[in-house]
Amino acid sequence: MADASVYRIQGATGEWEVVIGLEVHAQVTSNAKLFSGASTEFGAEPNTQVSLVDAAFPGMLPVLNEECVRQAVRTGMALGAQINAWSRFDRKNYFYADLPQGYQISQLYHPIVGEGSIEIEADGATKTVGIERIHIEQDAGKLMHDQHPSFSYVDLNRSGVALMEIVSKPDMRSPEEAGAYVRKLRSILRYVGSCDGNMEQGSMRADVNVSVRKPGEPFGTRTESKNVNSVRFIMAAIEYEANRQVDILEGGGSIVQETRLFDPDKGETRSLRSKEDAHDYRYFPDPDLLPLELTPAFLEECRASLPELPDAKRARYEEALGLSAYNAQVLTAEAETARWFEALLAEAALKAGKPETQVAKAAANWLISDLFGALNRLGRTVEDSPVSPAQGAELLALIGDGTLSGTLGKQVFEIMLETGQDPARIVEERGLKQTSDTGAIEAVIADVMAANADKVAEYRAGKDKLFGFFVGQTMKAMAGKGNPQVVNELLKKALG
Ligand code: ADP
Ligand code: MG
């Protein structure tokens, strides 16, 4: 295994290294907003999910939503992070039309979660990326601009929705590492259930901090590209930004610390504004909210509610179930896949009357090659699979006990996909059972040999390659239902 993912930009004055830190904004899975009871459902008519708190009517007071706190704490625990039993909310003051309060309630000085880490894999190398902190804050509304006539509209449905800002250390060194980091973080959030990770709907977006330096030198000045909303765009923004900075530095210029915008259509970043510092926002503790204190019982409840996480699950699949590293990785990458696999495995073991360890490999192989292949073709995911884990397990059992050959199994699976019927019923109604009846097979073989006397002679004269031909003819005559092993044995005997 390689030591690290290496990404270098060659300049006239030598090689440059890129340094990346990500601030990921993840929308907390919660029915209500961070400080109000308004709904957070995606896609509602503009301004239909706005309480007086979210619209910042004078005198309205925020009431902290305990569920959002619980989700942030569980997320911190899943990242092995320090949980701060005492934290506080601060006001970040700025004016913008999508922010009716004139400030965002956030946590600057005392975030709820401190340092943690994430294990990533990029270019075949494993690496630990540090987490600096996680704090909770409010989202702003959404502005929409119309050109003809030129109007701007504001939708406050998102105003006040809870976000976790997950800040990484500047530990990543290539676009691949940044991509792997975001995918892994998204996977963990989905396992925990604290964020749906849906980047297209904006429930996860990243501020991408990039600087360049000559290897071994101190960090250079960084720029921050705001609100990048897909893994591919994050990687493209880094690539573009690193090269832009190298060009400037090689030309004798210097990097301005600024906020930039990534344009997905052009694949480039452009300057938005010079970077503000914390003091520009006049942060101060929010006088409407008490400091947040977490009790040991609450922390214990959070910890007890955590599921088995992807790294642990993957190790268990390899060690306890004997799956290959590749299969274990594929099956645990997404919580939904792992859930499907475990349901399949439990049913398959039950149907076969064997321990899970003895059916795990066949179940894993079938899921990864057959089911994934079919879902890809259909443009579906395991979540809306036309075949259920119980039906998959029944199919595996029919293959396992010899009722179906591998080939017949694939045929039955295709019919299951089309009709949604149970495999046993398909086998029954369509007579797709594999036959091991030696008498029946011998009779077919005799017919095949009689019809191909010339080939039999050639085979017997030493043309071994013809064996496959006889297998093919026999299977064809039996409509694919002959047990391949029995057909092989009986053919060998008959051909002598
Ligand atoms: P701010 O509060 O101004 O946003 P932080 O120090 O909190 O700044 O850092 C924000 C993000 O920028 C973090 O993810 C951090 O890892 C990253 N970062 C800090 N310095 C650099 C650098 N020189 N190059 C790249 N990323 C950096
Ligand atoms: Mg920042």
Short mmCIF file of C-alpha atoms and ligand atoms in Angstrom, two decimals:
data_model
loop_
_atom_site.label_atom_id
_atom_site.label_comp_id
_atom_site.label_asym_id
_atom_site.label_seq_id
_atom_site.Cartn_x
_atom_site.Cartn_y
_atom_site.Cartn_z
CA MET A 1 0.00 0.00 0.00
CA ALA A 2 1.25 3.47 -0.90
CA ASP A 3 2.06 5.93 1.93
CA ALA A 4 -0.13 8.77 0.75
CA SER A 5 -2.00 10.19 -2.16
CA VAL A 6 0.55 12.43 -3.87
CA TYR A 7 -0.55 15.44 -5.84
CA ARG A 8 2.11 17.86 -7.04
CA ILE A 9 1.97 20.80 -9.39
CA GLN A 10 5.12 21.33 -11.42
CA GLY A 11 6.11 25.00 -11.70
CA ALA A 12 9.18 26.61 -13.27
CA THR A 13 10.65 27.07 -9.79
CA GLY A 14 9.94 23.52 -8.63
CA GLU A 15 7.12 21.37 -7.30
CA TRP A 16 4.18 22.72 -5.32
CA GLU A 17 2.04 20.92 -2.81
CA VAL A 18 -1.62 21.75 -2.18
CA VAL A 19 -3.05 22.11 1.34
CA ILE A 20 -6.80 21.67 1.84
CA GLY A 21 -9.17 22.17 4.76
CA LEU A 22 -12.94 21.75 4.44
CA GLU A 23 -15.80 23.33 6.36
CA VAL A 24 -18.81 21.11 5.69
CA HIS A 25 -22.28 22.44 6.43
CA ALA A 26 -24.60 19.52 7.12
CA GLN A 27 -28.31 20.06 7.63
CA VAL A 28 -29.38 18.32 10.80
CA THR A 29 -32.08 15.69 10.32
CA SER A 30 -34.91 17.05 12.43
CA ASN A 31 -38.58 17.75 11.79
CA ALA A 32 -38.38 21.22 13.32
CA LYS A 33 -35.91 24.09 13.06
CA LEU A 34 -33.09 24.86 15.50
CA PHE A 35 -34.96 27.50 17.51
CA SER A 36 -38.57 27.22 16.30
CA GLY A 37 -41.24 24.58 15.68
CA ALA A 38 -41.56 25.32 11.95
CA SER A 39 -41.20 22.35 9.58
CA THR A 40 -37.94 21.64 7.74
CA GLU A 41 -39.44 19.58 4.93
CA PHE A 42 -37.69 20.08 1.58
CA GLY A 43 -39.51 21.39 -1.48
CA ALA A 44 -42.46 23.20 0.13
CA GLU A 45 -44.04 26.32 -1.40
CA PRO A 46 -41.88 29.37 -0.58
CA ASN A 47 -42.54 31.00 2.81
CA THR A 48 -44.96 28.33 4.05
CA GLN A 49 -42.64 27.02 6.77
CA VAL A 50 -41.76 30.19 8.60
CA SER A 51 -42.52 30.87 12.23
CA LEU A 52 -42.40 34.34 13.75
CA VAL A 53 -38.97 33.42 15.17
CA ASP A 54 -37.66 32.52 11.68
CA ALA A 55 -39.03 35.77 10.30
CA ALA A 56 -37.39 37.63 13.21
CA PHE A 57 -40.45 39.44 14.44
CA PRO A 58 -39.51 41.77 17.28
CA GLY A 59 -39.75 40.22 20.71
CA MET A 60 -39.79 36.61 19.52
CA LEU A 61 -37.51 34.36 21.55
CA PRO A 62 -35.58 31.33 20.31
CA VAL A 63 -36.21 27.97 22.03
CA LEU A 64 -33.46 25.41 21.49
CA ASN A 65 -34.55 22.16 19.79
CA GLU A 66 -33.15 19.29 21.85
CA GLU A 67 -33.20 16.89 18.90
CA CYS A 68 -30.68 19.05 17.00
CA VAL A 69 -28.36 19.03 20.01
CA ARG A 70 -28.68 15.25 20.25
CA GLN A 71 -27.79 14.81 16.58
CA ALA A 72 -24.71 17.06 16.84
CA VAL A 73 -23.50 15.18 19.93
CA ARG A 74 -24.07 11.78 18.27
CA THR A 75 -22.16 12.99 15.21
CA GLY A 76 -19.28 14.16 17.40
CA MET A 77 -19.20 10.79 19.14
CA ALA A 78 -19.18 8.97 15.79
CA LEU A 79 -16.08 11.00 14.84
CA GLY A 80 -14.41 10.05 18.11
CA ALA A 81 -14.47 13.72 19.05
CA GLN A 82 -14.30 15.58 22.31
CA ILE A 83 -17.85 16.46 23.43
CA ASN A 84 -18.08 19.72 25.33
CA ALA A 85 -20.59 19.38 28.14
CA TRP A 86 -20.69 23.19 28.30
CA SER A 87 -21.13 25.23 25.13
CA ARG A 88 -22.66 28.56 24.20
CA PHE A 89 -24.35 30.36 21.33
CA ASP A 90 -22.95 33.53 19.80
CA ARG A 91 -24.43 36.06 17.42
CA LYS A 92 -22.58 36.53 14.14
CA ASN A 93 -23.74 39.94 12.95
CA TYR A 94 -24.08 40.84 9.28
CA PHE A 95 -26.66 42.29 6.96
CA TYR A 96 -28.09 40.38 4.04
CA ALA A 97 -31.59 40.14 2.62
CA ASP A 98 -31.84 36.41 3.36
CA LEU A 99 -31.13 37.01 7.08
CA PRO A 100 -34.04 38.90 8.68
CA GLN A 101 -32.53 38.79 12.20
CA GLY A 102 -29.47 40.72 11.07
CA TYR A 103 -27.37 38.05 12.78
CA GLN A 104 -26.89 34.31 12.61
CA ILE A 105 -26.95 32.35 15.85
CA SER A 106 -23.82 30.20 15.79
CA GLN A 107 -21.12 28.97 18.17
CA LEU A 108 -17.75 30.65 17.81
CA TYR A 109 -16.00 30.57 21.15
CA HIS A 110 -17.41 27.42 22.75
CA PRO A 111 -18.54 24.88 20.16
CA ILE A 112 -20.44 21.80 21.26
CA VAL A 113 -17.88 19.39 19.73
CA GLY A 114 -14.09 19.66 19.75
CA GLU A 115 -11.31 17.64 18.10
CA GLY A 116 -11.91 14.30 16.41
CA SER A 117 -10.84 12.49 13.24
CA ILE A 118 -11.88 10.53 10.15
CA GLU A 119 -10.04 7.64 8.47
CA ILE A 120 -10.00 7.96 4.71
CA GLU A 121 -8.64 5.95 1.80
CA ALA A 122 -7.36 7.67 -1.32
CA ASP A 123 -5.23 6.21 -4.13
CA GLY A 124 -4.88 2.99 -2.12
CA ALA A 125 -3.41 4.76 0.90
CA THR A 126 -5.04 5.14 4.33
CA LYS A 127 -4.87 8.43 6.16
CA THR A 128 -6.33 10.13 9.22
CA VAL A 129 -7.82 13.58 8.67
CA GLY A 130 -8.24 15.70 11.80
CA ILE A 131 -11.53 17.34 12.74
CA GLU A 132 -11.06 20.73 14.37
CA ARG A 133 -14.58 21.21 15.72
CA ILE A 134 -18.30 20.92 15.08
CA HIS A 135 -20.66 23.72 16.00
CA ILE A 136 -24.39 24.18 15.50
CA GLU A 137 -25.85 27.20 13.79
CA GLN A 138 -28.86 28.50 11.87
CA ASP A 139 -29.19 28.41 8.11
CA ALA A 140 -30.26 31.57 6.25
CA GLY A 141 -33.15 31.98 3.78
CA LYS A 142 -32.82 31.69 0.04
CA LEU A 143 -32.74 34.51 -2.49
CA MET A 144 -34.09 34.14 -6.00
CA HIS A 145 -33.39 36.66 -8.70
CA ASP A 146 -35.54 37.35 -11.72
CA GLN A 147 -34.14 39.21 -14.73
CA HIS A 148 -37.22 40.47 -16.58
CA PRO A 149 -38.33 42.60 -14.85
CA SER A 150 -35.52 42.55 -12.35
CA PHE A 151 -36.85 41.52 -8.96
CA SER A 152 -35.36 39.64 -6.05
CA TYR A 153 -37.46 37.30 -3.93
CA VAL A 154 -36.72 35.79 -0.58
CA ASP A 155 -37.89 32.38 0.62
CA LEU A 156 -37.52 31.97 4.39
CA ASN A 157 -38.38 28.25 4.53
CA ARG A 158 -34.73 27.47 5.17
CA SER A 159 -34.29 30.36 7.61
CA GLY A 160 -33.49 28.90 11.02
CA VAL A 161 -32.95 25.32 9.89
CA ALA A 162 -30.24 23.64 12.02
CA LEU A 163 -26.81 23.11 10.49
CA MET A 164 -23.75 21.38 11.85
CA GLU A 165 -20.56 23.00 10.64
CA ILE A 166 -17.91 20.31 10.59
CA VAL A 167 -14.47 21.90 10.30
CA SER A 168 -11.50 19.79 9.24
CA LYS A 169 -7.87 20.50 9.97
CA PRO A 170 -5.80 21.51 6.94
CA ASP A 171 -4.73 17.87 6.60
CA MET A 172 -5.66 16.99 3.01
CA ARG A 173 -3.10 17.14 0.21
CA SER A 174 -4.93 16.23 -2.99
CA PRO A 175 -8.36 16.53 -4.63
CA GLU A 176 -8.69 12.73 -4.23
CA GLU A 177 -8.18 12.98 -0.47
CA ALA A 178 -10.74 15.77 -0.23
CA GLY A 179 -13.22 13.70 -2.27
CA ALA A 180 -12.61 10.64 -0.09
CA TYR A 181 -13.04 12.77 3.05
CA VAL A 182 -16.41 14.16 1.96
CA ARG A 183 -17.69 10.73 0.89
CA LYS A 184 -16.60 9.17 4.17
CA LEU A 185 -18.06 11.99 6.23
CA ARG A 186 -21.34 11.70 4.32
CA SER A 187 -21.38 7.94 4.91
CA ILE A 188 -20.87 8.42 8.67
CA LEU A 189 -23.58 11.10 8.87
CA ARG A 190 -26.02 8.76 7.12
CA TYR A 191 -25.16 5.86 9.40
CA VAL A 192 -25.69 8.08 12.42
CA GLY A 193 -28.85 9.50 10.86
CA SER A 194 -27.88 13.07 11.75
CA CYS A 195 -27.94 14.35 8.14
CA ASP A 196 -29.34 12.81 4.96
CA GLY A 197 -26.18 13.83 3.06
CA ASN A 198 -28.23 14.86 0.05
CA MET A 199 -25.88 17.25 -1.74
CA GLU A 200 -28.25 17.95 -4.67
CA GLN A 201 -30.86 19.27 -2.26
CA GLY A 202 -28.22 21.30 -0.44
CA SER A 203 -28.34 19.37 2.82
CA MET A 204 -24.58 19.04 2.62
CA ARG A 205 -22.25 21.65 1.13
CA ALA A 206 -18.62 22.56 1.65
CA ASP A 207 -16.49 25.67 1.96
CA VAL A 208 -13.23 24.65 0.32
CA ASN A 209 -10.05 26.19 1.75
CA VAL A 210 -7.01 25.85 -0.49
CA SER A 211 -3.42 27.05 -0.31
CA VAL A 212 -0.19 25.94 -1.95
CA ARG A 213 3.39 25.70 -0.71
CA LYS A 214 6.72 24.17 -1.57
CA PRO A 215 6.88 20.83 0.32
CA GLY A 216 8.27 21.36 3.81
CA GLU A 217 7.60 25.11 3.88
CA PRO A 218 5.04 26.78 6.18
CA PHE A 219 1.41 26.96 5.01
CA GLY A 220 0.69 29.56 2.35
CA THR A 221 -2.19 32.06 2.28
CA ARG A 222 -5.50 30.33 1.56
CA THR A 223 -8.63 31.18 -0.32
CA GLU A 224 -12.08 29.85 0.58
CA SER A 225 -14.52 28.77 -2.13
CA LYS A 226 -18.02 28.89 -0.63
CA ASN A 227 -20.95 26.48 -0.79
CA VAL A 228 -19.65 23.87 -3.21
CA ASN A 229 -22.36 21.23 -3.47
CA SER A 230 -20.97 18.03 -4.98
CA VAL A 231 -17.92 15.85 -4.48
CA ARG A 232 -16.96 16.32 -8.11
CA PHE A 233 -17.20 20.11 -7.86
CA ILE A 234 -15.18 20.15 -4.63
CA MET A 235 -12.39 18.24 -6.38
CA ALA A 236 -12.61 20.48 -9.45
CA ALA A 237 -12.54 23.65 -7.32
CA ILE A 238 -9.36 22.45 -5.56
CA GLU A 239 -7.67 21.55 -8.82
CA TYR A 240 -8.51 24.90 -10.39
CA GLU A 241 -7.68 26.95 -7.33
CA ALA A 242 -4.34 25.23 -6.67
CA ASN A 243 -3.21 25.78 -10.25
CA ARG A 244 -4.39 29.40 -10.21
CA GLN A 245 -2.40 30.07 -7.04
CA VAL A 246 0.74 28.39 -8.40
CA ASP A 247 0.53 30.53 -11.56
CA ILE A 248 0.30 33.70 -9.47
CA LEU A 249 3.17 32.73 -7.18
CA GLU A 250 5.36 31.59 -10.06
CA GLY A 251 4.70 34.94 -11.72
CA GLY A 252 6.04 36.72 -8.64
CA GLY A 253 2.62 37.69 -7.28
CA SER A 254 1.03 36.90 -3.92
CA ILE A 255 -2.23 35.27 -2.90
CA VAL A 256 -4.98 37.45 -1.48
CA GLN A 257 -6.89 35.81 1.37
CA GLU A 258 -10.39 35.99 -0.01
CA THR A 259 -13.75 34.33 -0.38
CA ARG A 260 -14.35 32.89 -3.84
CA LEU A 261 -17.19 31.28 -5.74
CA PHE A 262 -16.90 28.05 -7.74
CA ASP A 263 -18.71 28.17 -11.08
CA PRO A 264 -19.58 24.57 -12.03
CA ASP A 265 -20.38 25.49 -15.65
CA LYS A 266 -16.96 27.04 -16.25
CA GLY A 267 -15.08 24.79 -13.80
CA GLU A 268 -13.36 27.82 -12.29
CA THR A 269 -13.45 29.96 -9.16
CA ARG A 270 -13.79 33.72 -9.10
CA SER A 271 -13.38 36.37 -6.43
CA LEU A 272 -16.49 37.19 -4.38
CA ARG A 273 -15.19 39.40 -1.59
CA SER A 274 -12.11 39.85 0.56
CA LYS A 275 -12.13 37.51 3.54
CA GLU A 276 -13.74 38.79 6.72
CA ASP A 277 -12.16 38.12 10.09
CA ALA A 278 -14.08 37.11 13.19
CA HIS A 279 -13.93 40.69 14.51
CA ASP A 280 -15.77 41.96 11.41
CA TYR A 281 -18.84 40.07 12.62
CA ARG A 282 -18.82 41.56 16.12
CA TYR A 283 -19.51 38.15 17.63
CA PHE A 284 -20.98 38.21 21.13
CA PRO A 285 -22.84 35.67 23.32
CA ASP A 286 -26.53 35.57 22.42
CA PRO A 287 -28.38 37.15 25.38
CA ASP A 288 -31.60 35.31 24.46
CA LEU A 289 -30.07 31.88 25.07
CA LEU A 290 -28.59 30.29 28.17
CA PRO A 291 -25.34 28.36 27.88
CA LEU A 292 -25.97 24.76 26.87
CA GLU A 293 -25.12 22.18 29.51
CA LEU A 294 -25.25 18.47 28.72
CA THR A 295 -25.95 16.06 31.55
CA PRO A 296 -24.13 12.72 31.89
CA ALA A 297 -27.48 10.96 31.35
CA PHE A 298 -28.05 12.81 28.06
CA LEU A 299 -24.52 11.96 26.89
CA GLU A 300 -25.04 8.33 27.83
CA GLU A 301 -28.32 8.21 25.92
CA CYS A 302 -26.58 9.67 22.85
CA ARG A 303 -23.77 7.14 23.02
CA ALA A 304 -26.13 4.20 23.51
CA SER A 305 -28.13 5.21 20.43
CA LEU A 306 -25.16 5.07 18.04
CA PRO A 307 -25.25 2.30 15.42
CA GLU A 308 -22.27 0.19 14.40
CA LEU A 309 -20.22 2.58 12.22
CA PRO A 310 -18.75 1.84 8.77
CA ASP A 311 -15.14 1.17 9.87
CA ALA A 312 -16.21 -1.23 12.62
CA LYS A 313 -18.74 -2.92 10.38
CA ARG A 314 -16.20 -3.37 7.62
CA ALA A 315 -13.69 -4.95 9.99
CA ARG A 316 -16.39 -7.29 11.31
CA TYR A 317 -17.45 -8.35 7.79
CA GLU A 318 -13.84 -9.25 7.04
CA GLU A 319 -12.97 -10.91 10.32
CA ALA A 320 -16.19 -12.55 11.47
CA LEU A 321 -17.89 -13.21 8.12
CA GLY A 322 -14.73 -13.92 6.12
CA LEU A 323 -15.57 -11.49 3.31
CA SER A 324 -12.85 -10.08 1.07
CA ALA A 325 -11.59 -6.58 1.86
CA TYR A 326 -13.18 -5.35 -1.36
CA ASN A 327 -16.61 -6.87 -0.67
CA ALA A 328 -16.57 -5.63 2.93
CA GLN A 329 -15.78 -2.13 1.70
CA VAL A 330 -18.51 -2.11 -0.94
CA LEU A 331 -21.16 -3.48 1.42
CA THR A 332 -20.43 -1.02 4.24
CA ALA A 333 -19.85 2.19 2.25
CA GLU A 334 -23.52 3.13 2.55
CA ALA A 335 -25.73 2.43 5.54
CA GLU A 336 -28.62 1.34 3.28
CA THR A 337 -26.49 -1.27 1.50
CA ALA A 338 -25.26 -2.71 4.79
CA ARG A 339 -28.82 -2.85 6.13
CA TRP A 340 -29.99 -4.69 2.99
CA PHE A 341 -27.08 -7.11 3.16
CA GLU A 342 -27.70 -7.90 6.82
CA ALA A 343 -31.39 -8.56 6.17
CA LEU A 344 -30.44 -10.82 3.25
CA LEU A 345 -27.85 -12.63 5.35
CA ALA A 346 -30.20 -13.26 8.27
CA GLU A 347 -32.91 -14.67 5.95
CA ALA A 348 -30.43 -16.72 3.93
CA ALA A 349 -28.98 -18.31 7.07
CA LEU A 350 -32.48 -19.09 8.34
CA LYS A 351 -33.58 -20.66 5.05
CA ALA A 352 -30.40 -22.73 4.71
CA GLY A 353 -30.44 -23.71 8.39
CA LYS A 354 -26.77 -22.75 8.55
CA PRO A 355 -24.83 -20.12 10.51
CA GLU A 356 -24.45 -16.72 8.79
CA THR A 357 -20.72 -17.30 8.36
CA GLN A 358 -21.45 -20.17 5.97
CA VAL A 359 -23.78 -18.27 3.66
CA ALA A 360 -22.11 -14.84 3.86
CA LYS A 361 -19.79 -15.19 0.86
CA ALA A 362 -22.50 -16.38 -1.52
CA ALA A 363 -24.86 -13.67 -0.27
CA ALA A 364 -22.20 -10.96 -0.66
CA ASN A 365 -21.22 -12.10 -4.16
CA TRP A 366 -24.82 -12.30 -5.31
CA LEU A 367 -25.65 -8.86 -3.92
CA ILE A 368 -22.58 -7.17 -5.41
CA SER A 369 -22.62 -8.76 -8.85
CA ASP A 370 -26.22 -9.77 -9.59
CA LEU A 371 -28.33 -7.34 -7.59
CA PHE A 372 -26.07 -4.28 -8.04
CA GLY A 373 -25.75 -5.10 -11.74
CA ALA A 374 -29.52 -5.21 -12.12
CA LEU A 375 -30.08 -2.06 -10.06
CA ASN A 376 -27.51 -0.20 -12.15
CA ARG A 377 -29.31 -1.26 -15.30
CA LEU A 378 -32.64 -0.12 -13.87
CA GLY A 379 -31.22 3.14 -12.50
CA ARG A 380 -32.33 2.20 -8.97
CA THR A 381 -30.73 1.81 -5.55
CA VAL A 382 -31.19 -0.86 -2.88
CA GLU A 383 -33.74 1.42 -1.27
CA ASP A 384 -36.18 0.98 -4.16
CA SER A 385 -35.04 -2.46 -5.26
CA PRO A 386 -37.82 -4.44 -6.96
CA VAL A 387 -36.55 -7.54 -5.14
CA SER A 388 -36.67 -7.75 -1.33
CA PRO A 389 -33.95 -9.24 0.91
CA ALA A 390 -36.31 -12.15 1.72
CA GLN A 391 -36.81 -12.89 -1.99
CA GLY A 392 -33.06 -12.68 -2.59
CA ALA A 393 -32.48 -15.11 0.28
CA GLU A 394 -35.05 -17.54 -1.17
CA LEU A 395 -33.25 -17.45 -4.52
CA LEU A 396 -29.91 -18.13 -2.79
CA ALA A 397 -31.48 -21.06 -0.95
CA LEU A 398 -32.77 -22.55 -4.22
CA ILE A 399 -29.28 -22.29 -5.70
CA GLY A 400 -27.70 -23.57 -2.49
CA ASP A 401 -29.82 -26.75 -2.33
CA GLY A 402 -29.33 -27.58 -6.01
CA THR A 403 -32.88 -26.79 -7.13
CA LEU A 404 -31.41 -24.18 -9.45
CA SER A 405 -28.08 -24.16 -11.27
CA GLY A 406 -26.21 -20.85 -11.45
CA THR A 407 -27.57 -20.28 -14.95
CA LEU A 408 -31.14 -21.06 -13.99
CA GLY A 409 -30.70 -18.84 -10.93
CA LYS A 410 -29.87 -15.91 -13.19
CA GLN A 411 -32.87 -16.70 -15.36
CA VAL A 412 -35.19 -16.81 -12.35
CA PHE A 413 -33.69 -13.55 -11.03
CA GLU A 414 -34.52 -11.79 -14.30
CA ILE A 415 -38.13 -12.93 -13.98
CA MET A 416 -38.20 -11.76 -10.35
CA LEU A 417 -37.05 -8.31 -11.48
CA GLU A 418 -39.77 -8.13 -14.11
CA THR A 419 -42.67 -9.56 -12.13
CA GLY A 420 -41.77 -9.07 -8.48
CA GLN A 421 -42.80 -12.70 -7.89
CA ASP A 422 -41.19 -15.00 -5.34
CA PRO A 423 -38.53 -17.30 -6.83
CA ALA A 424 -40.12 -20.53 -5.54
CA ARG A 425 -43.33 -19.65 -7.32
CA ILE A 426 -41.48 -18.84 -10.54
CA VAL A 427 -39.65 -22.18 -10.40
CA GLU A 428 -42.90 -24.00 -9.72
CA GLU A 429 -45.06 -22.30 -12.36
CA ARG A 430 -42.49 -22.26 -15.13
CA GLY A 431 -40.96 -25.63 -14.36
CA LEU A 432 -37.49 -24.17 -14.13
CA LYS A 433 -36.18 -26.77 -11.70
CA GLN A 434 -32.77 -28.19 -12.38
CA THR A 435 -32.87 -31.94 -12.95
CA SER A 436 -30.33 -34.47 -11.69
CA ASP A 437 -32.42 -37.42 -12.85
CA THR A 438 -29.71 -39.66 -14.35
CA GLY A 439 -32.13 -41.71 -16.44
CA ALA A 440 -33.57 -38.61 -18.12
CA ILE A 441 -30.15 -37.10 -18.71
CA GLU A 442 -28.73 -40.35 -20.12
CA ALA A 443 -31.62 -40.55 -22.58
CA VAL A 444 -30.91 -37.04 -23.85
CA ILE A 445 -27.19 -37.81 -24.12
CA ALA A 446 -27.95 -40.88 -26.18
CA ASP A 447 -30.04 -38.76 -28.59
CA VAL A 448 -27.32 -36.12 -28.86
CA MET A 449 -24.66 -38.75 -29.61
CA ALA A 450 -26.85 -40.44 -32.21
CA ALA A 451 -27.45 -37.14 -33.98
CA ASN A 452 -23.74 -36.32 -33.98
CA ALA A 453 -22.06 -39.62 -34.72
CA ASP A 454 -19.28 -37.93 -36.73
CA LYS A 455 -18.36 -35.67 -33.78
CA VAL A 456 -18.40 -38.64 -31.41
CA ALA A 457 -15.88 -40.35 -33.66
CA GLU A 458 -13.68 -37.24 -33.77
CA TYR A 459 -13.85 -36.91 -30.00
CA ARG A 460 -12.89 -40.50 -29.50
CA ALA A 461 -10.01 -40.03 -31.95
CA GLY A 462 -8.58 -37.44 -29.54
CA LYS A 463 -10.32 -34.11 -30.28
CA ASP A 464 -10.90 -33.31 -26.58
CA LYS A 465 -12.11 -29.80 -27.32
CA LEU A 466 -15.41 -31.26 -28.55
CA PHE A 467 -16.47 -32.11 -24.99
CA GLY A 468 -17.86 -28.59 -24.57
CA PHE A 469 -19.94 -29.07 -27.69
CA PHE A 470 -21.65 -32.14 -26.21
CA VAL A 471 -22.30 -30.34 -22.93
CA GLY A 472 -23.85 -27.47 -24.88
CA GLN A 473 -26.05 -29.74 -27.01
CA THR A 474 -27.24 -31.71 -23.99
CA MET A 475 -28.07 -28.59 -21.98
CA LYS A 476 -29.84 -27.08 -24.98
CA ALA A 477 -31.94 -30.19 -25.42
CA MET A 478 -32.84 -29.97 -21.72
CA ALA A 479 -33.70 -26.24 -21.92
CA GLY A 480 -30.85 -25.43 -19.55
CA LYS A 481 -32.33 -27.51 -16.74
CA GLY A 482 -29.78 -30.32 -16.53
CA ASN A 483 -27.61 -30.27 -13.43
CA PRO A 484 -24.28 -29.26 -15.03
CA GLN A 485 -22.24 -31.48 -12.74
CA VAL A 486 -24.35 -34.57 -13.45
CA VAL A 487 -24.42 -33.81 -17.18
CA ASN A 488 -20.64 -33.59 -17.18
CA GLU A 489 -20.18 -36.87 -15.36
CA LEU A 490 -22.66 -38.82 -17.49
CA LEU A 491 -21.22 -37.40 -20.73
CA LYS A 492 -17.70 -38.44 -19.76
CA LYS A 493 -18.96 -41.93 -19.08
CA ALA A 494 -20.99 -42.17 -22.31
CA LEU A 495 -18.24 -40.79 -24.55
CA GLY A 496 -15.72 -43.08 -22.90
P1 ADP B 1 -12.00 30.82 9.59
O1 ADP B 1 -12.55 30.87 10.97
O2 ADP B 1 -11.48 32.11 9.11
O3 ADP B 1 -12.92 30.19 8.59
P2 ADP B 1 -10.34 28.61 10.41
O4 ADP B 1 -8.99 28.75 11.03
O5 ADP B 1 -11.46 28.15 11.24
O6 ADP B 1 -10.68 29.94 9.66
O7 ADP B 1 -10.16 27.59 9.22
C1 ADP B 1 -11.17 27.33 8.37
C2 ADP B 1 -10.75 26.18 7.48
O8 ADP B 1 -9.61 26.53 6.71
C3 ADP B 1 -10.39 24.91 8.22
O9 ADP B 1 -11.02 23.82 7.58
C4 ADP B 1 -8.89 24.84 8.08
O10 ADP B 1 -8.45 23.49 8.01
C5 ADP B 1 -8.64 25.52 6.76
N1 ADP B 1 -7.33 26.13 6.65
C6 ADP B 1 -6.72 26.91 7.56
N2 ADP B 1 -5.53 27.33 7.10
C7 ADP B 1 -5.37 26.81 5.86
C8 ADP B 1 -4.34 26.87 4.85
N3 ADP B 1 -3.24 27.59 5.01
N4 ADP B 1 -4.56 26.21 3.70
C9 ADP B 1 -5.67 25.49 3.50
N5 ADP B 1 -6.65 25.40 4.41
C10 ADP B 1 -6.52 26.04 5.57
MG MG B 2 -14.86 29.65 8.05
#
